[in-house]
Amino acid sequence: MISFQQVINFREILLCSTLSERAVKIEFQQYPGPHLQTMLKLLQLIQTGCKIDVNTKGITYIPGIITNQDGMLQTYNCGVDRSISYYLEILIMLSLFGKAPLNIELNGITNDQTDQSVDSIINAYIPLIKKFIPDWDVSLKVTRRGFLAGTGTVILHSKPIKQIQSTSLIERGPICKIRGVCSGSKVAPNILNRVVSQSRNIFNDYIPDVWIHTDLQKTQKGIEFQSGYAVSLIAESTNGLFISCDCEYSNELINPEKVGETAALRLLDEIKNSGCVDTTQQQYALLLMAISQKKVSQIKLGRISTHTIETLRIIRSIFGVTFNIEDSVFSCIGCGLINLSRQTQ
């Protein structure tokens, strides 16, 4: 059993433990919050034989077999402590190594101020995984938007794969276009238009191909929606790589123009300081490289986050994979993880 102390990202430990089928013990000085229990229950939902012991000092986690309930449609409430994307980042990665396809409906918050939005998952996170698995069959749809009240709903369908290919992502290439989604609930339509207009005014000084569409949640009987709005921006390079950022209305950003301006400046900052992926996707790109086939994978990264550094340590402890870093290029030889439980077609 592998022990971890004073960790800042227990999600990645649980993810790597489940993929490697190695038991872990996580000790923490302060209880992370209700989202820990929500994450553990979600892991139990998609597995068979998983054993979890939670106490005031930490967690003992023994992974089981990822069965995905034999492909049956499941429904899970993610609560309002963290957004749906917080759980999707881990769930999508685990679905790759399941026994059967994963079909699940998640209810909760689609946009918040802490995690990346579901739109960024669709437009940046999933395309990154497809760089390693080109023929992966996956679909993620937002059927209902949800802000603070957690009334959002997304449906995920993902088929398992046998093995992840090695990949080399060195040249991002220049940015050729910017796309985005400005979503809202219980707000006037012109507020979303003001957010889009302010973002376009900034981008027009750099690139002409900018398209940000609006998505205003319609009212539904029996559902009490919370007012709010957010914008998700995606920059695409000539080599088919994506840089994403999000910005949501808050007490500090009460002006639609300020939300649009902040989102645009965040994206420009990510473009300037990131490599082939943005800061949010770094750790998952490195994990995909570590569990890929036993060949050399390479990726060029920019500004490194604290979570990425911690993830490198977790990968070394659980998979035994280390990275060579030279001129911001991370390279490694994958451990060759194979999905042995996948059903034959």
GROMACS .gro file of C-alpha atoms in nm:
model
  345
    1MET     CA    1   0.000   0.000   0.000
    2ILE     CA    2   0.136   0.341  -0.102
    3SER     CA    3   0.104   0.626   0.150
    4PHE     CA    4   0.066   0.997   0.072
    5GLN     CA    5   0.077   1.282   0.321
    6GLN     CA    6  -0.036   1.648   0.302
    7VAL     CA    7  -0.154   1.616  -0.056
    8ILE     CA    8  -0.319   1.899  -0.250
    9ASN     CA    9  -0.480   1.689  -0.522
   10PHE     CA   10  -0.623   1.365  -0.386
   11ARG     CA   11  -0.828   1.320  -0.707
   12GLU     CA   12  -0.516   1.234  -0.906
   13ILE     CA   13  -0.407   0.984  -0.638
   14LEU     CA   14  -0.746   0.809  -0.654
   15LEU     CA   15  -0.734   0.817  -1.035
   16CYS     CA   16  -0.385   0.667  -1.059
   17SER     CA   17  -0.466   0.413  -0.788
   18THR     CA   18  -0.775   0.293  -0.977
   19LEU     CA   19  -0.592   0.270  -1.311
   20SER     CA   20  -0.295   0.082  -1.162
   21GLU     CA   21  -0.514  -0.129  -0.925
   22ARG     CA   22  -0.278  -0.042  -0.638
   23ALA     CA   23  -0.414   0.040  -0.292
   24VAL     CA   24  -0.329   0.380  -0.142
   25LYS     CA   25  -0.352   0.552   0.194
   26ILE     CA   26  -0.403   0.930   0.195
   27GLU     CA   27  -0.340   1.128   0.513
   28PHE     CA   28  -0.451   1.489   0.548
   29GLN     CA   29  -0.436   1.741   0.828
   30GLN     CA   30  -0.761   1.912   0.727
   31TYR     CA   31  -1.070   1.744   0.581
   32PRO     CA   32  -1.101   1.858   0.216
   33GLY     CA   33  -1.480   1.899   0.222
   34PRO     CA   34  -1.805   1.730   0.114
   35HIS     CA   35  -1.677   1.689  -0.242
   36LEU     CA   36  -1.443   1.414  -0.115
   37GLN     CA   37  -1.738   1.194  -0.019
   38THR     CA   38  -1.910   1.275  -0.349
   39MET     CA   39  -1.601   1.169  -0.543
   40LEU     CA   40  -1.562   0.844  -0.346
   41LYS     CA   41  -1.927   0.750  -0.397
   42LEU     CA   42  -1.889   0.813  -0.771
   43LEU     CA   43  -1.585   0.584  -0.783
   44GLN     CA   44  -1.782   0.314  -0.602
   45LEU     CA   45  -2.067   0.353  -0.852
   46ILE     CA   46  -1.855   0.261  -1.155
   47GLN     CA   47  -1.653  -0.016  -0.986
   48THR     CA   48  -1.704  -0.363  -0.845
   49GLY     CA   49  -1.508  -0.473  -0.539
   50CYS     CA   50  -1.391  -0.125  -0.441
   51LYS     CA   51  -1.323  -0.082  -0.067
   52ILE     CA   52  -1.298   0.260   0.101
   53ASP     CA   53  -1.230   0.348   0.464
   54VAL     CA   54  -1.267   0.715   0.558
   55ASN     CA   55  -1.184   0.859   0.899
   56THR     CA   56  -1.078   1.192   1.047
   57LYS     CA   57  -0.710   1.131   0.965
   58GLY     CA   58  -0.736   1.014   0.607
   59ILE     CA   59  -0.853   0.758   0.350
   60THR     CA   60  -0.765   0.398   0.277
   61TYR     CA   61  -0.861   0.320  -0.082
   62ILE     CA   62  -0.851  -0.027  -0.241
   63PRO     CA   63  -0.965  -0.009  -0.606
   64GLY     CA   64  -1.182  -0.267  -0.775
   65ILE     CA   65  -1.268  -0.345  -1.137
   66ILE     CA   66  -1.416  -0.066  -1.352
   67THR     CA   67  -1.738  -0.224  -1.479
   68ASN     CA   68  -1.939   0.096  -1.550
   69GLN     CA   69  -2.250  -0.097  -1.440
   70ASP     CA   70  -2.218  -0.311  -1.756
   71GLY     CA   71  -2.306  -0.015  -1.979
   72MET     CA   72  -2.640   0.066  -1.814
   73LEU     CA   73  -2.748   0.432  -1.792
   74GLN     CA   74  -2.675   0.572  -1.446
   75THR     CA   75  -2.776   0.895  -1.275
   76TYR     CA   76  -2.560   1.070  -1.019
   77ASN     CA   77  -2.600   1.395  -0.825
   78CYS     CA   78  -2.270   1.583  -0.794
   79GLY     CA   79  -2.406   1.832  -0.539
   80VAL     CA   80  -2.323   2.202  -0.522
   81ASP     CA   81  -1.986   2.195  -0.346
   82ARG     CA   82  -1.792   2.158  -0.675
   83SER     CA   83  -1.896   2.169  -1.039
   84ILE     CA   84  -1.971   1.870  -1.262
   85SER     CA   85  -1.639   1.925  -1.443
   86TYR     CA   86  -1.450   1.849  -1.122
   87TYR     CA   87  -1.581   1.492  -1.140
   88LEU     CA   88  -1.585   1.465  -1.520
   89GLU     CA   89  -1.207   1.511  -1.544
   90ILE     CA   90  -1.154   1.190  -1.346
   91LEU     CA   91  -1.459   1.002  -1.472
   92ILE     CA   92  -1.368   1.041  -1.841
   93MET     CA   93  -1.016   0.911  -1.781
   94LEU     CA   94  -1.144   0.606  -1.589
   95SER     CA   95  -1.405   0.529  -1.856
   96LEU     CA   96  -1.122   0.452  -2.100
   97PHE     CA   97  -1.026   0.142  -1.901
   98GLY     CA   98  -1.371   0.006  -1.818
   99LYS     CA   99  -1.521  -0.333  -1.888
  100ALA     CA  100  -1.819  -0.182  -2.074
  101PRO     CA  101  -1.914   0.161  -2.214
  102LEU     CA  102  -1.994   0.431  -1.958
  103ASN     CA  103  -2.339   0.589  -1.984
  104ILE     CA  104  -2.409   0.836  -1.707
  105GLU     CA  105  -2.619   1.144  -1.637
  106LEU     CA  106  -2.460   1.391  -1.396
  107ASN     CA  107  -2.660   1.659  -1.216
  108GLY     CA  108  -2.507   1.967  -1.055
  109ILE     CA  109  -2.328   2.291  -1.145
  110THR     CA  110  -2.209   2.336  -1.504
  111ASN     CA  111  -2.027   2.668  -1.444
  112ASP     CA  112  -1.855   2.797  -1.131
  113GLN     CA  113  -1.560   3.016  -1.029
  114THR     CA  114  -1.325   2.732  -0.924
  115ASP     CA  115  -1.327   2.458  -1.189
  116GLN     CA  116  -1.324   2.464  -1.565
  117SER     CA  117  -1.666   2.463  -1.729
  118VAL     CA  118  -1.830   2.169  -1.906
  119ASP     CA  119  -1.781   2.361  -2.233
  120SER     CA  120  -1.402   2.357  -2.178
  121ILE     CA  121  -1.423   1.982  -2.110
  122ILE     CA  122  -1.600   1.936  -2.445
  123ASN     CA  123  -1.383   2.171  -2.650
  124ALA     CA  124  -1.036   2.127  -2.493
  125TYR     CA  125  -1.011   1.829  -2.256
  126ILE     CA  126  -1.172   1.566  -2.481
  127PRO     CA  127  -0.979   1.680  -2.794
  128LEU     CA  128  -0.657   1.645  -2.591
  129ILE     CA  129  -0.739   1.282  -2.508
  130LYS     CA  130  -0.821   1.220  -2.875
  131LYS     CA  131  -0.464   1.318  -2.961
  132PHE     CA  132  -0.365   0.997  -2.780
  133ILE     CA  133  -0.672   0.792  -2.887
  134PRO     CA  134  -0.783   0.909  -3.236
  135ASP     CA  135  -1.061   0.648  -3.275
  136TRP     CA  136  -1.213   0.697  -2.929
  137ASP     CA  137  -1.596   0.698  -2.933
  138VAL     CA  138  -1.722   0.961  -2.685
  139SER     CA  139  -2.002   1.215  -2.655
  140LEU     CA  140  -2.072   1.474  -2.385
  141LYS     CA  141  -2.385   1.687  -2.405
  142VAL     CA  142  -2.515   1.967  -2.184
  143THR     CA  143  -2.892   1.921  -2.161
  144ARG     CA  144  -2.950   2.187  -1.893
  145ARG     CA  145  -2.741   2.471  -1.755
  146GLY     CA  146  -2.693   2.506  -1.382
  147PHE     CA  147  -2.520   2.774  -1.179
  148LEU     CA  148  -2.519   2.812  -0.799
  149ALA     CA  149  -2.835   2.606  -0.742
  150GLY     CA  150  -2.691   2.299  -0.915
  151THR     CA  151  -2.975   2.249  -1.164
  152GLY     CA  152  -2.749   2.156  -1.455
  153THR     CA  153  -2.744   1.820  -1.632
  154VAL     CA  154  -2.490   1.661  -1.863
  155ILE     CA  155  -2.491   1.318  -2.029
  156LEU     CA  156  -2.167   1.131  -2.094
  157HIS     CA  157  -2.121   0.833  -2.323
  158SER     CA  158  -1.772   0.684  -2.348
  159LYS     CA  159  -1.651   0.354  -2.490
  160PRO     CA  160  -1.347   0.176  -2.341
  161ILE     CA  161  -1.022   0.138  -2.533
  162LYS     CA  162  -0.746  -0.124  -2.526
  163GLN     CA  163  -0.436   0.094  -2.496
  164ILE     CA  164  -0.328   0.457  -2.526
  165GLN     CA  165  -0.090   0.545  -2.809
  166SER     CA  166   0.233   0.736  -2.761
  167THR     CA  167   0.218   1.092  -2.894
  168SER     CA  168   0.452   1.381  -2.965
  169LEU     CA  169   0.315   1.733  -2.917
  170ILE     CA  170   0.604   1.974  -2.966
  171GLU     CA  171   0.486   2.249  -3.200
  172ARG     CA  172   0.162   2.423  -3.108
  173GLY     CA  173   0.161   2.647  -3.412
  174PRO     CA  174   0.009   2.994  -3.434
  175ILE     CA  175  -0.348   3.057  -3.317
  176CYS     CA  176  -0.580   3.063  -3.617
  177LYS     CA  177  -0.925   3.108  -3.460
  178ILE     CA  178  -1.108   3.168  -3.135
  179ARG     CA  179  -1.441   3.011  -3.044
  180GLY     CA  180  -1.652   3.038  -2.731
  181VAL     CA  181  -1.981   2.987  -2.551
  182CYS     CA  182  -2.146   3.252  -2.335
  183SER     CA  183  -2.414   3.081  -2.127
  184GLY     CA  184  -2.664   3.222  -1.882
  185SER     CA  185  -2.972   3.151  -1.675
  186LYS     CA  186  -3.246   3.389  -1.556
  187VAL     CA  187  -3.071   3.692  -1.706
  188ALA     CA  188  -3.163   3.930  -1.987
  189PRO     CA  189  -3.036   3.819  -2.332
  190ASN     CA  190  -2.858   4.151  -2.388
  191ILE     CA  191  -2.627   4.077  -2.090
  192LEU     CA  192  -2.478   3.781  -2.277
  193ASN     CA  193  -2.443   3.996  -2.588
  194ARG     CA  194  -2.252   4.258  -2.388
  195VAL     CA  195  -2.010   3.992  -2.262
  196VAL     CA  196  -1.951   3.866  -2.617
  197SER     CA  197  -1.910   4.218  -2.757
  198GLN     CA  198  -1.644   4.314  -2.502
  199SER     CA  199  -1.446   3.994  -2.563
  200ARG     CA  200  -1.458   4.047  -2.939
  201ASN     CA  201  -1.337   4.405  -2.904
  202ILE     CA  202  -1.018   4.277  -2.741
  203PHE     CA  203  -0.962   3.983  -2.976
  204ASN     CA  204  -1.016   4.193  -3.290
  205ASP     CA  205  -0.680   4.359  -3.227
  206TYR     CA  206  -0.508   4.020  -3.266
  207ILE     CA  207  -0.715   3.788  -3.486
  208PRO     CA  208  -1.017   3.835  -3.715
  209ASP     CA  209  -1.165   3.484  -3.689
  210VAL     CA  210  -1.361   3.512  -3.361
  211TRP     CA  211  -1.699   3.350  -3.300
  212ILE     CA  212  -1.868   3.337  -2.957
  213HIS     CA  213  -2.227   3.218  -2.948
  214THR     CA  214  -2.478   3.262  -2.666
  215ASP     CA  215  -2.673   2.989  -2.484
  216LEU     CA  216  -2.952   3.120  -2.261
  217GLN     CA  217  -3.119   2.852  -2.048
  218LYS     CA  218  -3.494   2.843  -2.099
  219THR     CA  219  -3.725   2.815  -1.799
  220GLN     CA  220  -3.873   2.474  -1.720
  221LYS     CA  221  -4.169   2.388  -1.502
  222GLY     CA  222  -4.082   2.249  -1.160
  223ILE     CA  223  -3.717   2.364  -1.173
  224GLU     CA  224  -3.597   2.672  -0.985
  225PHE     CA  225  -3.299   2.806  -1.179
  226GLN     CA  226  -3.039   3.033  -1.019
  227SER     CA  227  -2.947   3.352  -1.205
  228GLY     CA  228  -2.593   3.371  -1.342
  229TYR     CA  229  -2.384   3.380  -1.657
  230ALA     CA  230  -2.037   3.269  -1.769
  231VAL     CA  231  -1.820   3.253  -2.077
  232SER     CA  232  -1.589   2.976  -2.200
  233LEU     CA  233  -1.327   3.065  -2.463
  234ILE     CA  234  -1.122   2.829  -2.681
  235ALA     CA  235  -0.825   2.920  -2.899
  236GLU     CA  236  -0.736   2.672  -3.175
  237SER     CA  237  -0.393   2.653  -3.335
  238THR     CA  238  -0.301   2.554  -3.690
  239ASN     CA  239  -0.184   2.215  -3.558
  240GLY     CA  240  -0.523   2.136  -3.403
  241LEU     CA  241  -0.432   2.208  -3.040
  242PHE     CA  242  -0.664   2.394  -2.804
  243ILE     CA  243  -0.612   2.649  -2.526
  244SER     CA  244  -0.911   2.719  -2.298
  245CYS     CA  245  -1.016   2.952  -2.018
  246ASP     CA  246  -1.335   3.035  -1.828
  247CYS     CA  247  -1.482   3.332  -1.647
  248GLU     CA  248  -1.807   3.356  -1.451
  249TYR     CA  249  -2.013   3.635  -1.301
  250SER     CA  250  -1.928   3.692  -0.934
  251ASN     CA  251  -1.938   3.958  -0.665
  252GLU     CA  252  -1.607   4.092  -0.797
  253LEU     CA  253  -1.718   4.075  -1.160
  254ILE     CA  254  -2.069   4.219  -1.153
  255ASN     CA  255  -2.040   4.403  -1.485
  256PRO     CA  256  -2.093   4.202  -1.808
  257GLU     CA  257  -1.824   4.405  -1.982
  258LYS     CA  258  -1.581   4.321  -1.703
  259VAL     CA  259  -1.660   3.950  -1.736
  260GLY     CA  260  -1.597   3.960  -2.111
  261GLU     CA  261  -1.276   4.159  -2.070
  262THR     CA  262  -1.142   3.932  -1.793
  263ALA     CA  263  -1.214   3.618  -1.997
  264ALA     CA  264  -1.039   3.757  -2.305
  265LEU     CA  265  -0.732   3.868  -2.107
  266ARG     CA  266  -0.714   3.528  -1.934
  267LEU     CA  267  -0.712   3.352  -2.270
  268LEU     CA  268  -0.442   3.583  -2.408
  269ASP     CA  269  -0.235   3.514  -2.095
  270GLU     CA  270  -0.278   3.138  -2.142
  271ILE     CA  271  -0.177   3.165  -2.509
  272LYS     CA  272   0.136   3.360  -2.413
  273ASN     CA  273   0.248   3.140  -2.121
  274SER     CA  274   0.127   2.790  -2.216
  275GLY     CA  275   0.278   2.533  -2.447
  276CYS     CA  276   0.075   2.278  -2.640
  277VAL     CA  277  -0.194   2.262  -2.368
  278ASP     CA  278  -0.328   2.515  -2.120
  279THR     CA  279  -0.252   2.515  -1.749
  280THR     CA  280  -0.567   2.320  -1.655
  281GLN     CA  281  -0.492   2.028  -1.890
  282GLN     CA  282  -0.120   1.988  -1.810
  283GLN     CA  283  -0.148   1.717  -1.547
  284TYR     CA  284  -0.381   1.502  -1.759
  285ALA     CA  285  -0.156   1.527  -2.064
  286LEU     CA  286   0.137   1.403  -1.853
  287LEU     CA  287  -0.073   1.120  -1.708
  288LEU     CA  288  -0.179   1.008  -2.058
  289MET     CA  289   0.187   0.999  -2.156
  290ALA     CA  290   0.277   0.795  -1.846
  291ILE     CA  291   0.015   0.524  -1.907
  292SER     CA  292   0.059   0.508  -2.286
  293GLN     CA  293   0.232   0.225  -2.472
  294LYS     CA  294   0.601   0.159  -2.402
  295LYS     CA  295   0.734   0.417  -2.643
  296VAL     CA  296   0.864   0.771  -2.607
  297SER     CA  297   0.600   1.045  -2.573
  298GLN     CA  298   0.681   1.415  -2.576
  299ILE     CA  299   0.494   1.736  -2.501
  300LYS     CA  300   0.599   2.099  -2.471
  301LEU     CA  301   0.452   2.281  -2.172
  302GLY     CA  302   0.467   2.642  -2.066
  303ARG     CA  303   0.402   2.778  -1.719
  304ILE     CA  304   0.389   2.483  -1.477
  305SER     CA  305   0.124   2.478  -1.205
  306THR     CA  306   0.161   2.345  -0.850
  307HIS     CA  307  -0.091   2.069  -0.926
  308THR     CA  308   0.122   1.956  -1.220
  309ILE     CA  309   0.433   1.927  -1.001
  310GLU     CA  310   0.238   1.724  -0.745
  311THR     CA  311   0.096   1.502  -1.023
  312LEU     CA  312   0.449   1.423  -1.144
  313ARG     CA  313   0.531   1.295  -0.796
  314ILE     CA  314   0.214   1.085  -0.786
  315ILE     CA  315   0.290   0.932  -1.127
  316ARG     CA  316   0.642   0.842  -1.013
  317SER     CA  317   0.515   0.685  -0.689
  318ILE     CA  318   0.236   0.475  -0.841
  319PHE     CA  319   0.347   0.396  -1.199
  320GLY     CA  320   0.724   0.432  -1.157
  321VAL     CA  321   0.742   0.663  -1.460
  322THR     CA  322   0.980   0.959  -1.454
  323PHE     CA  323   1.005   1.247  -1.700
  324ASN     CA  324   1.302   1.404  -1.870
  325ILE     CA  325   1.267   1.783  -1.895
  326GLU     CA  326   1.468   1.984  -2.147
  327ASP     CA  327   1.375   2.328  -2.284
  328SER     CA  328   1.017   2.295  -2.150
  329VAL     CA  329   0.977   1.962  -2.335
  330PHE     CA  330   0.859   1.676  -2.110
  331SER     CA  331   0.939   1.327  -2.238
  332CYS     CA  332   0.892   0.980  -2.094
  333ILE     CA  333   0.848   0.615  -2.184
  334GLY     CA  334   0.497   0.496  -2.099
  335CYS     CA  335   0.428   0.206  -1.864
  336GLY     CA  336   0.217   0.030  -2.129
  337LEU     CA  337  -0.111   0.013  -1.936
  338ILE     CA  338  -0.353  -0.227  -2.111
  339ASN     CA  339  -0.728  -0.261  -2.052
  340LEU     CA  340  -0.762  -0.633  -1.987
  341SER     CA  341  -1.125  -0.616  -1.870
  342ARG     CA  342  -1.270  -0.467  -2.190
  343GLN     CA  343  -1.535  -0.681  -2.352
  344THR     CA  344  -1.459  -0.806  -2.702
  345GLN     CA  345  -1.674  -0.657  -2.974
   0.00000   0.00000   0.00000
